[in-house]
């Protein structure tokens, strides 16, 4: 709280392993917060592949991007685009040169500083990060109040989460001591497989050791999840009665409940 003004809650979705449903989960969270809870949401794509903007129906080539904002070429307000779901700042392949382009002494805080003028315009800011631990990811961690870790039920995905926790610790020590891991969300989940059940148990062990939790909701596997971005639609519009849609709705509800509790204590 800042002089009576409520500032946006910033949530970054992160996993250094690709293919875990990070962008789909970011898109579903942003769209769900607007559709079901009437929240004002800004979604930011920090992945040079630009999948989040594309998923929400935007042309990601002929527009101002988060790269333009973070390099100081444009103010953040001029990079915000409106979609049917939420406001979005897109990215494209230019962002892949961030390690070279971000040369200032506060290079880890470029995103945090850039967000300052719009912090009181939104209830939530959702950041989709690249599948890597680099300067873009660190910028997301420095700006965020909370992290959500999407994880597929695979052993390699679990190893990635363990490594991720080390990075989170170093960010807490350097630029963001209040960074909170809201939880691990299991995606592409088929509870009938032994591997999925084993990985869920292992994920719960990792979570308890690192002061976080696994979300009660698991996102069931389905082709509709992969189809939705191609149509520029959220999962809620593309497949309203699908099982993953139901799961994502429950996940958004969990996030709302957890962040409202955290915000009350901020």
Short mmCIF file of C-alpha atoms in Angstrom, two decimals:
data_model
loop_
_atom_site.label_atom_id
_atom_site.label_comp_id
_atom_site.label_asym_id
_atom_site.label_seq_id
_atom_site.Cartn_x
_atom_site.Cartn_y
_atom_site.Cartn_z
CA UNK A 1 0.00 0.00 0.00
CA UNK A 2 1.38 3.44 -0.93
CA UNK A 3 -0.36 6.57 0.36
CA UNK A 4 -3.76 4.94 -0.01
CA UNK A 5 -3.02 3.82 -3.58
CA UNK A 6 -3.15 0.09 -4.17
CA UNK A 7 -0.24 -1.03 -6.34
CA UNK A 8 -0.36 -3.97 -8.71
CA UNK A 9 0.58 -7.44 -7.50
CA UNK A 10 3.32 -8.70 -9.82
CA UNK A 11 3.50 -12.42 -10.60
CA UNK A 12 6.20 -13.97 -12.79
CA UNK A 13 5.82 -17.47 -14.22
CA UNK A 14 9.15 -19.18 -14.51
CA UNK A 15 10.91 -22.41 -15.34
CA UNK A 16 14.26 -22.72 -17.10
CA UNK A 17 12.99 -25.84 -18.85
CA UNK A 18 10.91 -25.26 -21.96
CA UNK A 19 7.72 -27.11 -22.88
CA UNK A 20 6.16 -27.05 -19.41
CA UNK A 21 3.13 -24.92 -20.30
CA UNK A 22 4.53 -21.65 -18.98
CA UNK A 23 3.08 -19.37 -21.66
CA UNK A 24 -0.28 -21.17 -21.68
CA UNK A 25 -0.45 -20.82 -17.90
CA UNK A 26 0.53 -17.12 -18.08
CA UNK A 27 -2.18 -16.52 -20.69
CA UNK A 28 -4.80 -18.45 -18.72
CA UNK A 29 -3.94 -16.64 -15.49
CA UNK A 30 -4.12 -13.19 -17.11
CA UNK A 31 -7.37 -13.96 -18.95
CA UNK A 32 -8.93 -15.69 -15.94
CA UNK A 33 -8.22 -12.80 -13.56
CA UNK A 34 -10.06 -10.48 -15.96
CA UNK A 35 -12.89 -12.80 -17.01
CA UNK A 36 -13.85 -14.28 -13.64
CA UNK A 37 -12.71 -11.65 -11.13
CA UNK A 38 -12.98 -8.39 -13.12
CA UNK A 39 -9.37 -7.48 -12.32
CA UNK A 40 -7.31 -5.01 -14.34
CA UNK A 41 -4.37 -6.97 -15.73
CA UNK A 42 -1.22 -6.18 -17.69
CA UNK A 43 0.56 -9.18 -19.23
CA UNK A 44 4.24 -8.77 -20.14
CA UNK A 45 6.10 -11.13 -22.44
CA UNK A 46 9.78 -11.40 -21.50
CA UNK A 47 10.37 -14.37 -23.80
CA UNK A 48 12.06 -13.43 -27.12
CA UNK A 49 9.87 -16.04 -28.86
CA UNK A 50 6.93 -13.68 -28.33
CA UNK A 51 4.46 -16.48 -27.69
CA UNK A 52 2.35 -14.72 -25.05
CA UNK A 53 1.37 -11.78 -27.27
CA UNK A 54 0.70 -14.16 -30.15
CA UNK A 55 -1.42 -16.38 -27.87
CA UNK A 56 -3.59 -13.39 -27.00
CA UNK A 57 -4.14 -12.49 -30.66
CA UNK A 58 -1.55 -9.75 -31.24
CA UNK A 59 0.79 -9.01 -34.14
CA UNK A 60 4.15 -9.08 -32.38
CA UNK A 61 6.30 -7.70 -35.21
CA UNK A 62 4.93 -4.24 -36.02
CA UNK A 63 4.66 -2.70 -32.56
CA UNK A 64 6.59 -1.32 -29.62
CA UNK A 65 7.88 -4.11 -27.39
CA UNK A 66 9.22 -4.68 -23.89
CA UNK A 67 12.72 -4.47 -25.44
CA UNK A 68 11.99 -0.87 -26.50
CA UNK A 69 10.80 -0.09 -22.97
CA UNK A 70 13.72 -1.68 -21.13
CA UNK A 71 16.31 -0.02 -23.38
CA UNK A 72 14.69 3.37 -22.76
CA UNK A 73 13.55 3.95 -26.34
CA UNK A 74 9.88 4.43 -25.43
CA UNK A 75 7.89 5.04 -22.23
CA UNK A 76 6.03 1.97 -21.01
CA UNK A 77 2.61 3.49 -21.70
CA UNK A 78 3.27 3.62 -25.46
CA UNK A 79 4.12 -0.12 -25.61
CA UNK A 80 0.86 -1.29 -24.00
CA UNK A 81 -1.63 -2.89 -26.38
CA UNK A 82 -5.24 -3.75 -25.61
CA UNK A 83 -6.65 -7.21 -26.33
CA UNK A 84 -10.02 -8.83 -25.70
CA UNK A 85 -8.57 -10.21 -22.47
CA UNK A 86 -6.12 -7.78 -20.91
CA UNK A 87 -3.47 -5.19 -21.70
CA UNK A 88 -0.27 -6.69 -23.12
CA UNK A 89 3.31 -5.64 -23.77
CA UNK A 90 4.73 -7.99 -26.36
CA UNK A 91 8.25 -9.11 -27.16
CA UNK A 92 10.00 -10.40 -30.26
CA UNK A 93 13.36 -11.83 -31.26
CA UNK A 94 15.16 -8.51 -30.60
CA UNK A 95 14.87 -9.29 -26.91
CA UNK A 96 17.34 -12.18 -27.36
CA UNK A 97 20.15 -9.58 -27.42
CA UNK A 98 19.28 -8.40 -23.90
CA UNK A 99 22.56 -9.64 -22.39
CA UNK A 100 24.41 -7.26 -24.73
CA UNK A 101 21.88 -4.42 -24.76
CA UNK A 102 21.35 -4.05 -21.02
CA UNK A 103 24.61 -2.43 -20.01
CA UNK A 104 23.64 0.06 -17.29
CA UNK A 105 24.68 -0.44 -13.68
CA UNK A 106 21.05 -1.10 -12.72
CA UNK A 107 20.58 -3.67 -15.51
CA UNK A 108 18.85 -6.11 -13.13
CA UNK A 109 16.24 -3.48 -12.23
CA UNK A 110 15.30 -2.20 -15.70
CA UNK A 111 11.89 -3.88 -15.67
CA UNK A 112 11.10 -2.92 -12.07
CA UNK A 113 11.94 0.72 -12.78
CA UNK A 114 10.04 0.72 -16.08
CA UNK A 115 6.87 -0.55 -14.37
CA UNK A 116 6.75 2.28 -11.80
CA UNK A 117 4.52 4.67 -13.86
CA UNK A 118 1.78 2.04 -14.35
CA UNK A 119 1.86 0.22 -11.01
CA UNK A 120 -1.34 1.88 -9.79
CA UNK A 121 -3.21 1.29 -13.08
CA UNK A 122 -3.54 -2.48 -12.58
CA UNK A 123 -4.54 -5.04 -9.99
CA UNK A 124 -2.13 -7.65 -11.40
CA UNK A 125 0.90 -7.67 -13.68
CA UNK A 126 1.67 -11.12 -15.10
CA UNK A 127 5.15 -11.74 -16.52
CA UNK A 128 5.97 -14.66 -18.81
CA UNK A 129 9.70 -15.40 -18.65
CA UNK A 130 12.04 -17.19 -21.07
CA UNK A 131 13.03 -20.83 -20.50
CA UNK A 132 16.47 -19.79 -19.26
CA UNK A 133 18.20 -18.24 -16.28
CA UNK A 134 19.50 -15.00 -17.79
CA UNK A 135 19.28 -11.21 -17.38
CA UNK A 136 15.62 -11.25 -18.49
CA UNK A 137 14.68 -13.81 -15.84
CA UNK A 138 16.57 -11.88 -13.17
CA UNK A 139 14.71 -8.70 -14.18
CA UNK A 140 11.41 -10.54 -13.75
CA UNK A 141 12.47 -11.85 -10.32
CA UNK A 142 13.63 -8.39 -9.24
CA UNK A 143 10.27 -6.87 -10.17
CA UNK A 144 7.98 -9.65 -8.91
CA UNK A 145 6.14 -10.04 -5.64
CA UNK A 146 5.47 -13.71 -6.38
CA UNK A 147 6.78 -16.49 -8.60
CA UNK A 148 4.72 -19.39 -9.94
CA UNK A 149 6.63 -22.39 -11.29
CA UNK A 150 4.80 -24.42 -13.95
CA UNK A 151 6.22 -27.93 -14.07
CA UNK A 152 5.50 -30.94 -16.26
CA UNK A 153 5.48 -34.32 -14.46
CA UNK A 154 8.97 -35.30 -15.65
CA UNK A 155 12.15 -35.96 -13.68
CA UNK A 156 14.19 -33.41 -15.70
CA UNK A 157 11.56 -30.77 -15.00
CA UNK A 158 11.92 -31.50 -11.30
CA UNK A 159 15.71 -31.08 -11.49
CA UNK A 160 15.16 -27.72 -13.17
CA UNK A 161 12.99 -26.59 -10.25
CA UNK A 162 15.73 -27.50 -7.75
CA UNK A 163 18.26 -25.40 -9.71
CA UNK A 164 15.72 -22.60 -9.96
CA UNK A 165 15.46 -22.41 -6.18
CA UNK A 166 19.20 -21.61 -6.00
CA UNK A 167 18.73 -18.67 -8.38
CA UNK A 168 15.75 -17.43 -6.36
CA UNK A 169 17.91 -17.49 -3.21
CA UNK A 170 20.61 -15.37 -4.85
CA UNK A 171 18.03 -12.84 -6.11
CA UNK A 172 16.62 -12.55 -2.59
CA UNK A 173 20.12 -11.83 -1.30
CA UNK A 174 20.87 -9.21 -3.96
CA UNK A 175 17.89 -7.32 -5.43
CA UNK A 176 14.57 -8.58 -4.04
CA UNK A 177 14.57 -9.85 -0.44
CA UNK A 178 10.75 -10.12 -0.40
CA UNK A 179 10.42 -12.42 -3.43
CA UNK A 180 7.87 -15.12 -2.61
CA UNK A 181 7.40 -18.44 -4.41
CA UNK A 182 3.62 -18.77 -4.52
CA UNK A 183 3.79 -22.39 -5.62
CA UNK A 184 4.49 -25.08 -8.20
CA UNK A 185 1.69 -25.80 -10.68
CA UNK A 186 1.80 -29.23 -12.29
CA UNK A 187 0.83 -29.11 -15.98
CA UNK A 188 0.26 -31.80 -18.63
CA UNK A 189 -0.85 -33.98 -15.76
CA UNK A 190 -2.26 -37.49 -16.12
CA UNK A 191 -2.92 -38.88 -12.66
CA UNK A 192 -3.27 -42.41 -14.07
CA UNK A 193 0.46 -42.64 -14.76
CA UNK A 194 2.83 -43.76 -12.05
CA UNK A 195 5.43 -41.18 -13.15
CA UNK A 196 2.99 -38.29 -12.69
CA UNK A 197 2.09 -39.44 -9.19
CA UNK A 198 5.75 -39.95 -8.25
CA UNK A 199 6.82 -36.55 -9.59
CA UNK A 200 3.93 -34.88 -7.73
CA UNK A 201 5.18 -36.44 -4.50
CA UNK A 202 8.78 -35.39 -5.21
CA UNK A 203 7.61 -31.86 -6.11
CA UNK A 204 5.80 -31.66 -2.77
CA UNK A 205 9.04 -32.65 -1.02
CA UNK A 206 11.03 -29.95 -2.89
CA UNK A 207 8.32 -27.40 -2.13
CA UNK A 208 8.26 -28.15 1.60
CA UNK A 209 12.06 -27.93 1.80
CA UNK A 210 12.05 -24.52 0.10
CA UNK A 211 9.15 -22.90 1.94
CA UNK A 212 6.57 -23.14 -0.81
CA UNK A 213 3.81 -25.54 -1.90
CA UNK A 214 2.34 -27.41 -4.83
CA UNK A 215 -0.98 -25.99 -5.97
CA UNK A 216 -4.01 -28.14 -5.14
CA UNK A 217 -5.00 -27.97 -8.80
CA UNK A 218 -3.18 -29.93 -11.49
CA UNK A 219 -3.69 -29.04 -15.16
CA UNK A 220 -4.80 -32.13 -17.01
CA UNK A 221 -3.25 -32.89 -20.37
CA UNK A 222 -5.32 -32.20 -23.50
CA UNK A 223 -4.84 -31.17 -27.12
CA UNK A 224 -7.13 -28.16 -26.55
CA UNK A 225 -4.41 -26.51 -24.46
CA UNK A 226 -2.04 -26.57 -27.43
CA UNK A 227 -4.73 -25.48 -29.91
CA UNK A 228 -5.90 -22.31 -28.13
CA UNK A 229 -2.85 -20.07 -28.93
CA UNK A 230 -3.13 -20.81 -32.67
CA UNK A 231 -6.58 -19.22 -32.60
CA UNK A 232 -5.48 -16.21 -30.52
CA UNK A 233 -7.97 -17.27 -27.86
CA UNK A 234 -7.67 -17.98 -24.16
CA UNK A 235 -8.32 -21.56 -23.10
CA UNK A 236 -11.59 -20.34 -21.53
CA UNK A 237 -12.99 -19.21 -24.89
CA UNK A 238 -11.44 -21.90 -27.05
CA UNK A 239 -12.67 -24.85 -24.98
CA UNK A 240 -15.16 -23.61 -22.36
CA UNK A 241 -16.16 -27.09 -21.16
CA UNK A 242 -12.76 -28.81 -21.43
CA UNK A 243 -11.08 -30.45 -18.45
CA UNK A 244 -7.94 -28.25 -18.60
CA UNK A 245 -10.24 -25.21 -18.75
CA UNK A 246 -11.88 -26.31 -15.52
CA UNK A 247 -8.43 -26.86 -14.01
CA UNK A 248 -7.16 -23.44 -15.03
CA UNK A 249 -10.29 -21.83 -13.58
CA UNK A 250 -9.56 -23.55 -10.25
CA UNK A 251 -5.89 -22.52 -10.47
CA UNK A 252 -6.83 -18.85 -10.99
CA UNK A 253 -9.11 -19.07 -7.95
CA UNK A 254 -6.22 -20.43 -5.87
CA UNK A 255 -3.96 -17.60 -7.04
CA UNK A 256 -6.59 -14.97 -6.18
CA UNK A 257 -7.11 -16.38 -2.71
CA UNK A 258 -3.38 -16.69 -1.98
CA UNK A 259 -2.38 -13.27 -3.29
CA UNK A 260 -5.24 -11.44 -1.56
CA UNK A 261 -4.06 -12.97 1.71
CA UNK A 262 -0.45 -12.01 0.96
CA UNK A 263 -1.44 -8.48 -0.11
CA UNK A 264 -3.35 -7.95 3.11
CA UNK A 265 -0.10 -8.60 4.93
CA UNK A 266 2.07 -6.46 2.69
#
